[in-house]
Short mmCIF file of C-alpha atoms and ligand atoms in Angstrom, two decimals:
data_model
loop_
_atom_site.label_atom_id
_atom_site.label_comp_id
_atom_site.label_asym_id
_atom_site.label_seq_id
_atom_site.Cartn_x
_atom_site.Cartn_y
_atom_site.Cartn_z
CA UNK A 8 126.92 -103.89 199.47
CA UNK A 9 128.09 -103.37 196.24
CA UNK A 10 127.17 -100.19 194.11
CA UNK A 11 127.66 -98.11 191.38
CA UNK A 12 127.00 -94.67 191.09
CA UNK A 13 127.06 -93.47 187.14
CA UNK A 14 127.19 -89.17 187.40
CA UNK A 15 130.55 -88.02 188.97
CA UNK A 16 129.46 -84.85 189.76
CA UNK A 17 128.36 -82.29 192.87
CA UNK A 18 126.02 -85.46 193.79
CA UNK A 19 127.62 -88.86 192.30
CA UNK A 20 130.85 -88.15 193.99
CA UNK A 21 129.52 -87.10 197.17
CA UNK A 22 126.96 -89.58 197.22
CA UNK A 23 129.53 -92.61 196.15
CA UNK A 24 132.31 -91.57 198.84
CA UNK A 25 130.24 -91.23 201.78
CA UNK A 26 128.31 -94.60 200.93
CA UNK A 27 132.17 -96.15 200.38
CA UNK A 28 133.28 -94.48 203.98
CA UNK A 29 129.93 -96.51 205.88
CA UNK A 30 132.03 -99.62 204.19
CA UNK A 31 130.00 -100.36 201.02
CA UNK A 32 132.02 -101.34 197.76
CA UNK A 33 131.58 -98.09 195.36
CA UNK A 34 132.30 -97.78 192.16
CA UNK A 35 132.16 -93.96 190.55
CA UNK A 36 131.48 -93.95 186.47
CA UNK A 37 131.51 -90.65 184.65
CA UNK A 38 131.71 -90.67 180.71
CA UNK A 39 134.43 -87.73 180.99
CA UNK A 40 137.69 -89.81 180.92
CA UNK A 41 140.07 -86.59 182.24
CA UNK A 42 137.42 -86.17 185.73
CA UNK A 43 138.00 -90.32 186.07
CA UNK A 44 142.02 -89.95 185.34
CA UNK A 45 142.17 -86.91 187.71
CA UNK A 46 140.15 -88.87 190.70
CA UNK A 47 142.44 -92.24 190.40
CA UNK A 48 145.02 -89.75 191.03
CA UNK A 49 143.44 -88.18 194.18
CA UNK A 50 142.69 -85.00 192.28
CA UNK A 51 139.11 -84.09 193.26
CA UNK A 52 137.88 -81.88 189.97
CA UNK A 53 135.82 -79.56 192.62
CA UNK A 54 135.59 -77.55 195.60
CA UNK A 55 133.74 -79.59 198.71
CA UNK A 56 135.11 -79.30 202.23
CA UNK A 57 136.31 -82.49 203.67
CA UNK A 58 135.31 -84.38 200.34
CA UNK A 59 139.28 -84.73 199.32
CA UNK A 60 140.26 -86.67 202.37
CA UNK A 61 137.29 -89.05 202.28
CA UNK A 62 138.17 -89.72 198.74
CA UNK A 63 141.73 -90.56 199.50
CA UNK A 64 141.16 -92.38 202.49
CA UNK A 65 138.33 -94.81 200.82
CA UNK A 66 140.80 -95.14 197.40
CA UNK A 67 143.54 -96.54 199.62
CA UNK A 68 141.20 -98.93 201.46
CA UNK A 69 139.88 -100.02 198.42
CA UNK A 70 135.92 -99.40 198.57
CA UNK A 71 135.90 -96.58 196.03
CA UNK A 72 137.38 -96.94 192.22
CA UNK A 73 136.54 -95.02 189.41
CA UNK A 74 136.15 -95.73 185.64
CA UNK A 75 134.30 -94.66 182.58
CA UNK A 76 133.35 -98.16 181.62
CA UNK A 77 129.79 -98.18 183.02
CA UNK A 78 128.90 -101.98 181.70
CA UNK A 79 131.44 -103.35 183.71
CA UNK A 80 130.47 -101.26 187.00
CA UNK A 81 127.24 -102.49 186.55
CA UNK A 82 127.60 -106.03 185.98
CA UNK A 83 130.07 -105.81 189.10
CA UNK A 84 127.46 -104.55 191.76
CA UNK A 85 123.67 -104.82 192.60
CA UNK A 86 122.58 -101.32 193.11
CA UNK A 87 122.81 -98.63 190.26
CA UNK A 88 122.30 -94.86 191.25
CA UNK A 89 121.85 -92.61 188.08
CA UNK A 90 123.19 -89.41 189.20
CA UNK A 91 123.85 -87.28 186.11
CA UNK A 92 122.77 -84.09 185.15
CA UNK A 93 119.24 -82.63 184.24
CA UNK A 94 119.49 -79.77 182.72
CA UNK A 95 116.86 -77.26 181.87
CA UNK A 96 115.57 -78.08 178.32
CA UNK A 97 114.09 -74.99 175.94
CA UNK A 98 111.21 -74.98 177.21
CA UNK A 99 112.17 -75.18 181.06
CA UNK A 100 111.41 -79.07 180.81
CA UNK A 101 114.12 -81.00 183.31
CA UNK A 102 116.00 -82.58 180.08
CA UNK A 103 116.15 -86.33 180.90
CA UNK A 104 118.65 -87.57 177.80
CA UNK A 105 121.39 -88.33 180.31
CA UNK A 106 119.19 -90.25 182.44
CA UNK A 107 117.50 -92.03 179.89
CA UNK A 108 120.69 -92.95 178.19
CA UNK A 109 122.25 -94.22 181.41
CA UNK A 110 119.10 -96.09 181.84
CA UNK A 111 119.51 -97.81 178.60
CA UNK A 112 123.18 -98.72 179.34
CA UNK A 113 122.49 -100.15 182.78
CA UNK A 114 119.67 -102.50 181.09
CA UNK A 115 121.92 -103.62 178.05
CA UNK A 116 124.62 -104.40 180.74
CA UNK A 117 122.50 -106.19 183.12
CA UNK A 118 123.22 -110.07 184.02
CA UNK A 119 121.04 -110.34 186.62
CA UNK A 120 118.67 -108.56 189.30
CA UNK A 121 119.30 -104.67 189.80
CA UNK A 122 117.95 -101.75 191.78
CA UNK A 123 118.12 -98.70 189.30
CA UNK A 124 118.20 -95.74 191.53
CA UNK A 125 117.00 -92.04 190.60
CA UNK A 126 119.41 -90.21 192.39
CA UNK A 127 119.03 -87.43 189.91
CA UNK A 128 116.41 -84.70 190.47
CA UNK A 129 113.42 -85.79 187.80
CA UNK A 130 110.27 -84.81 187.20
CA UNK A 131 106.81 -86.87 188.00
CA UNK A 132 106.64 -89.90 185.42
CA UNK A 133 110.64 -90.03 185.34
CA UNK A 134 110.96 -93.62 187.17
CA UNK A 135 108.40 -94.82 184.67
CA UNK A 136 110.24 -93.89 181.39
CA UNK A 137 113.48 -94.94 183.33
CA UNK A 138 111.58 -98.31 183.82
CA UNK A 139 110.67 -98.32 180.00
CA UNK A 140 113.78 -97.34 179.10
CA UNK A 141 115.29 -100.43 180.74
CA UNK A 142 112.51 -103.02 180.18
CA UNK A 143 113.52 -102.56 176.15
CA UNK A 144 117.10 -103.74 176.12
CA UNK A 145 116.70 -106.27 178.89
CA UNK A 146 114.91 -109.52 179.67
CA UNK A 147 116.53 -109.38 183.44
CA UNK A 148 114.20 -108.61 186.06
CA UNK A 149 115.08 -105.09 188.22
CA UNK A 150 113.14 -102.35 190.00
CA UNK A 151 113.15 -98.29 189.78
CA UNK A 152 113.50 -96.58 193.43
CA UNK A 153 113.34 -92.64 193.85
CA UNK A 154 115.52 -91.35 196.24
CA UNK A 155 116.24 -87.72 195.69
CA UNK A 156 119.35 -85.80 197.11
CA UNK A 157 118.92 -82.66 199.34
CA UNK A 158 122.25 -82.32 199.87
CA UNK A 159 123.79 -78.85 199.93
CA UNK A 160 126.80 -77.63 198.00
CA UNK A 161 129.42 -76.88 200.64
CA UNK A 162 127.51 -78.47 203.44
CA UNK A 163 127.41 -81.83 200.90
CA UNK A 164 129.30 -84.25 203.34
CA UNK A 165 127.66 -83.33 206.18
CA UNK A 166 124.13 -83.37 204.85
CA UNK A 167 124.84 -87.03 202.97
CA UNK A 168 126.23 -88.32 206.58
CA UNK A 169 123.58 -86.78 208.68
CA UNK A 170 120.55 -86.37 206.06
CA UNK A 171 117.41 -84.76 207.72
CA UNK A 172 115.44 -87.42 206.24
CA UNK A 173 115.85 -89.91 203.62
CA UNK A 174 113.21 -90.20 200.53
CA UNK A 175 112.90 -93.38 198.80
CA UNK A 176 110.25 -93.60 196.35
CA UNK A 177 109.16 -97.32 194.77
CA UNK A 178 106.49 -100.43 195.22
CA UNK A 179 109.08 -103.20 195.33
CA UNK A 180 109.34 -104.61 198.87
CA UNK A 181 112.78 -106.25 198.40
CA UNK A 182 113.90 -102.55 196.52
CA UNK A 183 112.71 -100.70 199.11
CA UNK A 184 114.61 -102.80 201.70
CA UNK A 185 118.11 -103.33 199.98
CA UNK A 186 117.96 -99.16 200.11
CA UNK A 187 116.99 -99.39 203.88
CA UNK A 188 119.58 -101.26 204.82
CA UNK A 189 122.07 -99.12 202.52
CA UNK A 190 120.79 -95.63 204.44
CA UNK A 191 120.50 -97.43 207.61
CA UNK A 192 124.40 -96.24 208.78
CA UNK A 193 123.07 -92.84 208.00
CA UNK A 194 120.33 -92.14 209.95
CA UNK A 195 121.06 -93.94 213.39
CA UNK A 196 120.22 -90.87 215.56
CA UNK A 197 116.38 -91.24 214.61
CA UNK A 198 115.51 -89.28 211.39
CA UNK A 199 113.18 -91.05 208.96
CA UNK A 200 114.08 -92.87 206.19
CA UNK A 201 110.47 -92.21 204.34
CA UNK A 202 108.45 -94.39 202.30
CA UNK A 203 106.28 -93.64 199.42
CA UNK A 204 105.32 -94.17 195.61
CA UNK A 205 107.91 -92.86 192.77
CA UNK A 206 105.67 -89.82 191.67
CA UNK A 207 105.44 -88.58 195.27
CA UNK A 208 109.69 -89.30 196.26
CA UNK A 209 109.72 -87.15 192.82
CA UNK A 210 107.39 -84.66 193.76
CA UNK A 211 108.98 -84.14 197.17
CA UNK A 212 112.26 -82.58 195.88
CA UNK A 213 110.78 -80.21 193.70
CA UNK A 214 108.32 -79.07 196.37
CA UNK A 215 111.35 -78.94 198.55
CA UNK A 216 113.25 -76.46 196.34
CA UNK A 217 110.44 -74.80 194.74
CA UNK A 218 109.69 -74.02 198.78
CA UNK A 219 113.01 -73.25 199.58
CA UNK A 220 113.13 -70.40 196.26
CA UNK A 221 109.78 -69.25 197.20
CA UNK A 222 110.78 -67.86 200.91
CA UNK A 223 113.96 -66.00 199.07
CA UNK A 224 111.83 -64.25 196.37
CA UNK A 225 109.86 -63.34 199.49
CA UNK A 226 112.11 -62.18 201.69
CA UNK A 227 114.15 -60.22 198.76
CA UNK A 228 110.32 -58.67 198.25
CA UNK A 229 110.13 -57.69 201.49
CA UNK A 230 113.96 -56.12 201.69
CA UNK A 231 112.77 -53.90 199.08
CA UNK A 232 109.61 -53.16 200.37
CA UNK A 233 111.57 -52.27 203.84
CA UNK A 234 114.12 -50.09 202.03
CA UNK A 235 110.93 -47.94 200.42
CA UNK A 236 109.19 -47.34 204.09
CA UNK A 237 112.33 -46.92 205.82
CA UNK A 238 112.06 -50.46 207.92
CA UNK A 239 115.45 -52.74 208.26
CA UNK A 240 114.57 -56.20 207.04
CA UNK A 241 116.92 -57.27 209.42
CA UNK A 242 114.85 -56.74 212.15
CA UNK A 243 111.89 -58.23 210.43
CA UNK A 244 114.06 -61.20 209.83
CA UNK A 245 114.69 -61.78 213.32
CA UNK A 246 111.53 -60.38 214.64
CA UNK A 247 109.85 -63.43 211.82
CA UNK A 248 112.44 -65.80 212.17
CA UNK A 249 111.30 -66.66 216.31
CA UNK A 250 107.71 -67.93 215.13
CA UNK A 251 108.06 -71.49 215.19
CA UNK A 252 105.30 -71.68 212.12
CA UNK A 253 108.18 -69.89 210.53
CA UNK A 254 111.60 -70.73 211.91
CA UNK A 255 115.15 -68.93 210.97
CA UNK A 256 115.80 -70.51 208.09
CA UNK A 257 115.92 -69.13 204.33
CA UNK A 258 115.17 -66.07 205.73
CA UNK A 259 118.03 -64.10 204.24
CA UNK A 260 117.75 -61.50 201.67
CA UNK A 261 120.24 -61.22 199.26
CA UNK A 262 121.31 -60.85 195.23
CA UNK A 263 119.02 -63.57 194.36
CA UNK A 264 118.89 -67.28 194.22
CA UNK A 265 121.44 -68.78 191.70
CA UNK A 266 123.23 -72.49 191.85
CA UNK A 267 122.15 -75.55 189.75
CA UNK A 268 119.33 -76.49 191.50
CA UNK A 269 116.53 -73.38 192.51
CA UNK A 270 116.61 -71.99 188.88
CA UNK A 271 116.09 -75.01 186.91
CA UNK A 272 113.70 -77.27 189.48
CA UNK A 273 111.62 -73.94 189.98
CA UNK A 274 111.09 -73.89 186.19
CA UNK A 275 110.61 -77.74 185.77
CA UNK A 276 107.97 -77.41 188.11
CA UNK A 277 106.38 -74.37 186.01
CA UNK A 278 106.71 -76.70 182.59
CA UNK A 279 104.92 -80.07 184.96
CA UNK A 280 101.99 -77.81 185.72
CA UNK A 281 101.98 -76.20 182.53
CA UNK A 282 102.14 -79.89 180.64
CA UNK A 283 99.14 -80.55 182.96
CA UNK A 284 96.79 -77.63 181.79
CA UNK A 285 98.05 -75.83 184.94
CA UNK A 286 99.12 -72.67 185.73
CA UNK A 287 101.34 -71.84 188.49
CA UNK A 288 101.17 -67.99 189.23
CA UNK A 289 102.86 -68.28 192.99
CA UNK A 290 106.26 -69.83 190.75
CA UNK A 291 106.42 -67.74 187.93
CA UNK A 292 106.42 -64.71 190.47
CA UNK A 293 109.41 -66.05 192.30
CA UNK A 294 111.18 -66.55 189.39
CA UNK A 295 110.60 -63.09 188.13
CA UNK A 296 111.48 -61.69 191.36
CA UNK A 297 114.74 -63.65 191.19
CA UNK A 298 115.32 -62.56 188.08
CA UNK A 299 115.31 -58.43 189.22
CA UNK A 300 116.88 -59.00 192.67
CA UNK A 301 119.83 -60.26 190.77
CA UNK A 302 119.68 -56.88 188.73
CA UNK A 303 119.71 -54.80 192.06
CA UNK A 304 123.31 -54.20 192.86
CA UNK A 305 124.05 -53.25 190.16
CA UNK A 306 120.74 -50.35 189.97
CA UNK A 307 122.01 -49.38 193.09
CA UNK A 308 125.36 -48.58 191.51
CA UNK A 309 123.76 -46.88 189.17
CA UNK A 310 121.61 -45.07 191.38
CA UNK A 311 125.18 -44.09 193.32
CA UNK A 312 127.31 -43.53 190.04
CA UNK A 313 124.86 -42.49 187.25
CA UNK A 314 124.70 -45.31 184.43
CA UNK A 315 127.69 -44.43 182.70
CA UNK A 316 130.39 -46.17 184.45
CA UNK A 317 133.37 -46.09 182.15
CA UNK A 318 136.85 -44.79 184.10
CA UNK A 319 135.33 -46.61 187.32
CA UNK A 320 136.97 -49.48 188.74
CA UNK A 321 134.42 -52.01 190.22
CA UNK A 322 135.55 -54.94 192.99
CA UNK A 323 133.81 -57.60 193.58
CA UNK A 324 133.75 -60.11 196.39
CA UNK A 325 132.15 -63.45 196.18
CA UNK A 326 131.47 -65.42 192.35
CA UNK A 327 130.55 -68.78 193.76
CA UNK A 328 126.90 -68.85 194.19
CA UNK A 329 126.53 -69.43 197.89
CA UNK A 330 130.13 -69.86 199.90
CA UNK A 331 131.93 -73.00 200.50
CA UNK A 332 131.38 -73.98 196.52
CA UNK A 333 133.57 -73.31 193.34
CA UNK A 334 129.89 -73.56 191.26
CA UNK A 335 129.29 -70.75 189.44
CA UNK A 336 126.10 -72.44 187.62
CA UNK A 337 123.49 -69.78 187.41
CA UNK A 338 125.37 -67.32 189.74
CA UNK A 339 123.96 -63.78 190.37
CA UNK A 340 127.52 -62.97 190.56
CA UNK A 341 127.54 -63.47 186.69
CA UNK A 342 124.66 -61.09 186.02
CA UNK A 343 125.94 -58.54 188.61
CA UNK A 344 129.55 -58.25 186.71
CA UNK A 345 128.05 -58.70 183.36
CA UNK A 346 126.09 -55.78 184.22
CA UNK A 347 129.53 -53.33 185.26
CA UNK A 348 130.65 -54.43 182.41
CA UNK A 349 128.27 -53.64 179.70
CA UNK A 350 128.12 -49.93 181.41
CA UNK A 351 131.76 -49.30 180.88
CA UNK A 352 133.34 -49.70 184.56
CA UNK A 353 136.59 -52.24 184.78
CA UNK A 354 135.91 -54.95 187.31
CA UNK A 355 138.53 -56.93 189.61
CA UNK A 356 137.18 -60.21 191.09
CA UNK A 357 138.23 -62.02 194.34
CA UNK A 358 136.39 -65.37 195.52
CA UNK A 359 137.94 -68.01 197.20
CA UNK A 360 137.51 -71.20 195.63
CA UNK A 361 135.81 -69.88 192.41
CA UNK A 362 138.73 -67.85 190.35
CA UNK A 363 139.03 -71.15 187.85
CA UNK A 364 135.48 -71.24 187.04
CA UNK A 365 135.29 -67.46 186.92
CA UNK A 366 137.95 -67.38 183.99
CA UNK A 367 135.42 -69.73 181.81
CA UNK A 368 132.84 -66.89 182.53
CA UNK A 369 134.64 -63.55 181.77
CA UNK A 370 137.90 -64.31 180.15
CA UNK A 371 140.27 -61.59 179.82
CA UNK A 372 137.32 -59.19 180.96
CA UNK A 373 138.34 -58.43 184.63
CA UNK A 374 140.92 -59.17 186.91
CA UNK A 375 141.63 -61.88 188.75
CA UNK A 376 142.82 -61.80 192.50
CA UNK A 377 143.84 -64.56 194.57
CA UNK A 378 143.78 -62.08 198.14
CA UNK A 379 140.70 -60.35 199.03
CA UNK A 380 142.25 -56.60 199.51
CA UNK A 381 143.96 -57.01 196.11
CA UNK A 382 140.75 -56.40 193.87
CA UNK A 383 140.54 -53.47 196.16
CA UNK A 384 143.24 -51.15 194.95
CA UNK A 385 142.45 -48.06 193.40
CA UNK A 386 138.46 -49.75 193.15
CA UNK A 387 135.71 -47.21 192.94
CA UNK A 388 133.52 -49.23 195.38
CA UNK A 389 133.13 -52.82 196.81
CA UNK A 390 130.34 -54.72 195.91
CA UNK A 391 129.48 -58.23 198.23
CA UNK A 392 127.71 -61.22 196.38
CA UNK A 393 129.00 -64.22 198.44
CA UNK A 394 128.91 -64.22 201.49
CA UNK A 395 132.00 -66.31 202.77
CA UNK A 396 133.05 -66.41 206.04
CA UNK A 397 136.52 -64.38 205.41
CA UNK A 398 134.19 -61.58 204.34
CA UNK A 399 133.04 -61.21 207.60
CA UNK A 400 135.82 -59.81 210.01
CA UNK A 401 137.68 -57.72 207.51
CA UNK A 402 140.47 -55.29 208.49
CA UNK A 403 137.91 -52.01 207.22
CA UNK A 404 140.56 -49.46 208.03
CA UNK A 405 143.06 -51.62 205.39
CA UNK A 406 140.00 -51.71 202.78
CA UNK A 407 139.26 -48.11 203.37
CA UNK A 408 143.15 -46.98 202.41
CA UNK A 409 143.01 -49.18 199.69
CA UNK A 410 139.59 -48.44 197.77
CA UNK A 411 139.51 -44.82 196.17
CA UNK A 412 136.30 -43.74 197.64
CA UNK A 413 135.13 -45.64 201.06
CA UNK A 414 131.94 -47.10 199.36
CA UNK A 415 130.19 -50.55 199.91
CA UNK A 416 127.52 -52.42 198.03
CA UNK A 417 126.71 -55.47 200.58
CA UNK A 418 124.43 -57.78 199.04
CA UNK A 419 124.57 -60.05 201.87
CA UNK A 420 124.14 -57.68 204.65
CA UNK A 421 127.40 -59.05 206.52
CA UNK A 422 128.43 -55.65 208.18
CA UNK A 423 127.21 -54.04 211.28
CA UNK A 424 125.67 -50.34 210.24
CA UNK A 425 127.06 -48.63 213.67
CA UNK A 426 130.48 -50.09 212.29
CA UNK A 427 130.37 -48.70 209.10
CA UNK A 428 129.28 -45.57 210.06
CA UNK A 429 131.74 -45.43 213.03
CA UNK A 430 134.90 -46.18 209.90
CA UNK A 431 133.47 -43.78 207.34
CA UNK A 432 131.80 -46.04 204.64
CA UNK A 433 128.89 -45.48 202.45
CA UNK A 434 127.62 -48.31 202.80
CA UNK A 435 124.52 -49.86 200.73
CA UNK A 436 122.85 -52.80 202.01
CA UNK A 437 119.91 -54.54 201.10
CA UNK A 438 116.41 -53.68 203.02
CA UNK A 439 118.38 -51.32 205.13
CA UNK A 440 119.08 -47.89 205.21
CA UNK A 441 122.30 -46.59 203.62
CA UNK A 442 125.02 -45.23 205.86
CA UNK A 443 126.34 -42.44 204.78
CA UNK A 444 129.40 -40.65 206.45
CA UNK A 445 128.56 -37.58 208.45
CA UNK A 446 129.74 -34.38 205.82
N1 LIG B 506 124.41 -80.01 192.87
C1 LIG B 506 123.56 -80.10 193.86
O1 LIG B 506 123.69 -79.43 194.89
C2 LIG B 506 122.40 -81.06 193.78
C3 LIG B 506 121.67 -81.33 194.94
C4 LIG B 506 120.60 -82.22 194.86
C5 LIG B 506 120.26 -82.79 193.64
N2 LIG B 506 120.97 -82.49 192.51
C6 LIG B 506 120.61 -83.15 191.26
O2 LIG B 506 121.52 -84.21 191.01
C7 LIG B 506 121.77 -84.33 189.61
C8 LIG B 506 123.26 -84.20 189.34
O3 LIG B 506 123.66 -82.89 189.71
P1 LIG B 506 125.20 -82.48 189.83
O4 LIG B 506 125.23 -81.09 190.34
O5 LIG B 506 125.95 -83.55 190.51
O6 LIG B 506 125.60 -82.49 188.26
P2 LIG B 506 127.06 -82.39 187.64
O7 LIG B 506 126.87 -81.72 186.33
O8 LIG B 506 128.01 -81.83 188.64
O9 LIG B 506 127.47 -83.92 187.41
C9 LIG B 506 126.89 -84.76 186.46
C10 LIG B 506 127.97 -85.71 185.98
O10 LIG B 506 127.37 -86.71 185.16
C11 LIG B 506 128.26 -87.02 184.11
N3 LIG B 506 127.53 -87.67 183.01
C12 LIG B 506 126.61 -87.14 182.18
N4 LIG B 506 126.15 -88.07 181.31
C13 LIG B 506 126.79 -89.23 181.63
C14 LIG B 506 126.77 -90.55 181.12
N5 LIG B 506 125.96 -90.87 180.09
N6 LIG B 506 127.55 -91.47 181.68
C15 LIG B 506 128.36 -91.16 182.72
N7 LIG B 506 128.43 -89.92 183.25
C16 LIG B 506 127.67 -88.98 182.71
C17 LIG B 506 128.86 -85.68 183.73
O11 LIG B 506 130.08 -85.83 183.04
C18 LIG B 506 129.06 -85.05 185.13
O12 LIG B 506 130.33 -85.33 185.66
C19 LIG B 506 120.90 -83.28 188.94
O13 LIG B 506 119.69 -83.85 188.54
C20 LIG B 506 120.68 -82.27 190.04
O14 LIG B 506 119.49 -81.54 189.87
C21 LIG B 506 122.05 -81.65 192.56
#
């Protein structure tokens, strides 16, 4: 089949390689001419595992091109995915200008019969102003499918090539089959490729996410809550996690939710019910939640150090906002060193994939360090917000020579408390109790 897919971001690109590597003909439009230049080259402009080689290897078959000339890609194929951004607008409104506007191009360039497919996340209504958007510059018959992404940063290949299921919202018959056979490929060991109207297939992502934010607020709730009566929330987690009404997943307390997703679909879906005459208590609780769990490492330094940290030397581990990622889009990690900051201490950063999109954030502010131990010299404490995998196994006897007093902020919870205690750290979890070394 031949496609385009206009967006040549976390999703687009994704999205357009993997549908390239089943053998479709892909072509990947993005208006920023540098991102297009970079990809012809075989330089992918962000961090996803595996995504590099798939690129490469589909360029030099020849199923995946790039360009910035969207008429072109569009008169070329049949099937249009929108896949740009939606940003949060003033009011928390998903801001649909980019869609619209790709809308409108894909109509003016039209010769013939499309499928225009929402990739992007939208709100309820979206496929009908995407349809009227269309319908204005064109005579050409075409129809609007849904089909929302649930792909995960740093998981994104994986998740595209083995979705759990696949949503396609629409009412056209031959639509809705052209997309079947395109997913087909995708889900041969039996998940669903599901069905429905557009309002639903854009319902379903938001209630997805919204969902998905809702157990995290929860379970960062309940971590504080455990911390107060002297329970470990780790414990509860597991002890939770074994009821199959409740499964394992999202069960993790933490520093908050951040990324470019939970933040701004939990607050689209605030501004839908709110547009409707509808409040939506359960939401605007899980936002503000969110909002002080990504305040709490740094309290707890405070609580530790006093407020005044000038003369202290912070390090953090982790900026991306979940591991595997260079995104930094609504990262807790930004609040959390914002926060040293503005009380005086100096701050050295380490992440793995994330130091370039760090140095947009903070500048000349803190230091930069390539090697995890690095930000630890001379550092008055460690403080965890990501928790990649390198974090796990660390060499604690190296960390505890380097850092000036033995003292760890983990807001991931990735260290055993019998090992900490057995090398000497203070060591502050969340929903845990703190180790402290025996006087
Ligand atoms: N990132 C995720 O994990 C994820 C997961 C599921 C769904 N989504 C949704 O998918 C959509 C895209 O998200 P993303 O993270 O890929 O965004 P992104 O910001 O990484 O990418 C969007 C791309 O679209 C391009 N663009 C904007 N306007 C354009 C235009 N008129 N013509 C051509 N290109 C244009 C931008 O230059 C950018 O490269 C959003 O609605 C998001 O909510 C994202």
């Amino acid at each position: 089949m031949k496609l385009c897919v206009i967006g040549t971001g976390y999703v687009g690109l994704v999205a357009g390689t993997c549908f390239a590597e089943s053998g479709n003909d892909v072509v990947c439009v993005d208006k920023i001419a540098e991102k297009i230049e970079a990809l012809r080259k075989g330089v992918v402009p962000i961090y996803e595992p595996g995504l590099e080689e798939l690129i490469r290897r589909n360029v030099a078959e020849g199923r995946l091109t790039f360009t910035t000339d969207a008429a072109d890609a569009v008169k070329r194929t049949v099937v249009c995915f929108i896949a740009v951004g939606t940003p949060p607008g003033e009011d928390g409104s998903a801001d649909l200008s980019a869609v619209l506007a790709v809308a409108r191009e894909i109509g003016r360039a039209m010769d013939g019969y499309r499928v225009v497919v929402a990739k992007s996340t939208v709100p309820v209504g979206s496929a009908e102003r995407i349809r009227a958007a269309i319908a204005e510059v064109t005579k050409h018959p075409f129809d609007v499918v849904s089909n929302p992404e649930f792909l995960k940063e740093g998981a994104a290949i994986d998740d595209f090539m083995k979705p759990d299921r696949v949503v396609l919202g629409g009412t056209s018959q031959r639509a809705l089959d052209l997309m079947r056979e395109l997913y087909d490929p995708f889900v041969r060991t039996g998940n669903p490729i599901i069905t429905m109207d557009n309002a639903s297939a854009e319902m379903t992502k938001y209630a997805a996410n919204a969902l998905l934010a809702t157990r995290i607020s929860f379970m960062n709730e309940m971590a504080n809550l455990c911390e107060r009566v002297g329970a470990d929330v780790d414990n509860v987690r597991r002890g939770i996690g074994y009821d199959r009404r409740i499964g394992h997943h999202f069960l993790f307390p933490g520093v908050g939710y951040g990324g470019s997703c939970f933040p701004k679909d939990v607050k689209a879906v605030i501004r839908t019910a709110h547009e409707q005459g509808m409040e939506f208590p359960l939401l605007n609780a899980v936002e503000e939640v969110n909002e002080a769990q990504k305040r709490r490492l740094v309290d707890k330094v405070v609580e530790h150090f006093g407020a005044d940290l000038s003369g202290r030397r912070m390090a953090v581990w982790g900026l991306a906002f979940k591991p595997r990622t260079d995104d930094m889009r609504e990262a807790p990690s930004l609040t959390i060193v914002e926060g040293l900051l503005a009380r005086g201490a100096s701050v050295a950063v380490h992440d793995p994939e994330a130091l370039n999109e760090a140095r947009k954030a903070f500048g000349d502010r803190v230091t930069y360090h390539r090697v995890n131990y690095d930000a630890l010299k001379d550092a008055d404490a460690l403080l965890i917000v990501t928790e990649w995998n390198e974090f796990r196994r660390p060499d604690f006897p190296r960390m505890k020579q380097l850092l000036r007093q033995p003292v760890i902020f983990d807001g991931r919870n990735l260290y055993d408390i019998e090992v900490m205690r057995a090398c000497g750290f203070t060591y502050l979890p969340i929903g845990r109790a703190i180790v402290r070394p025996a006087s």
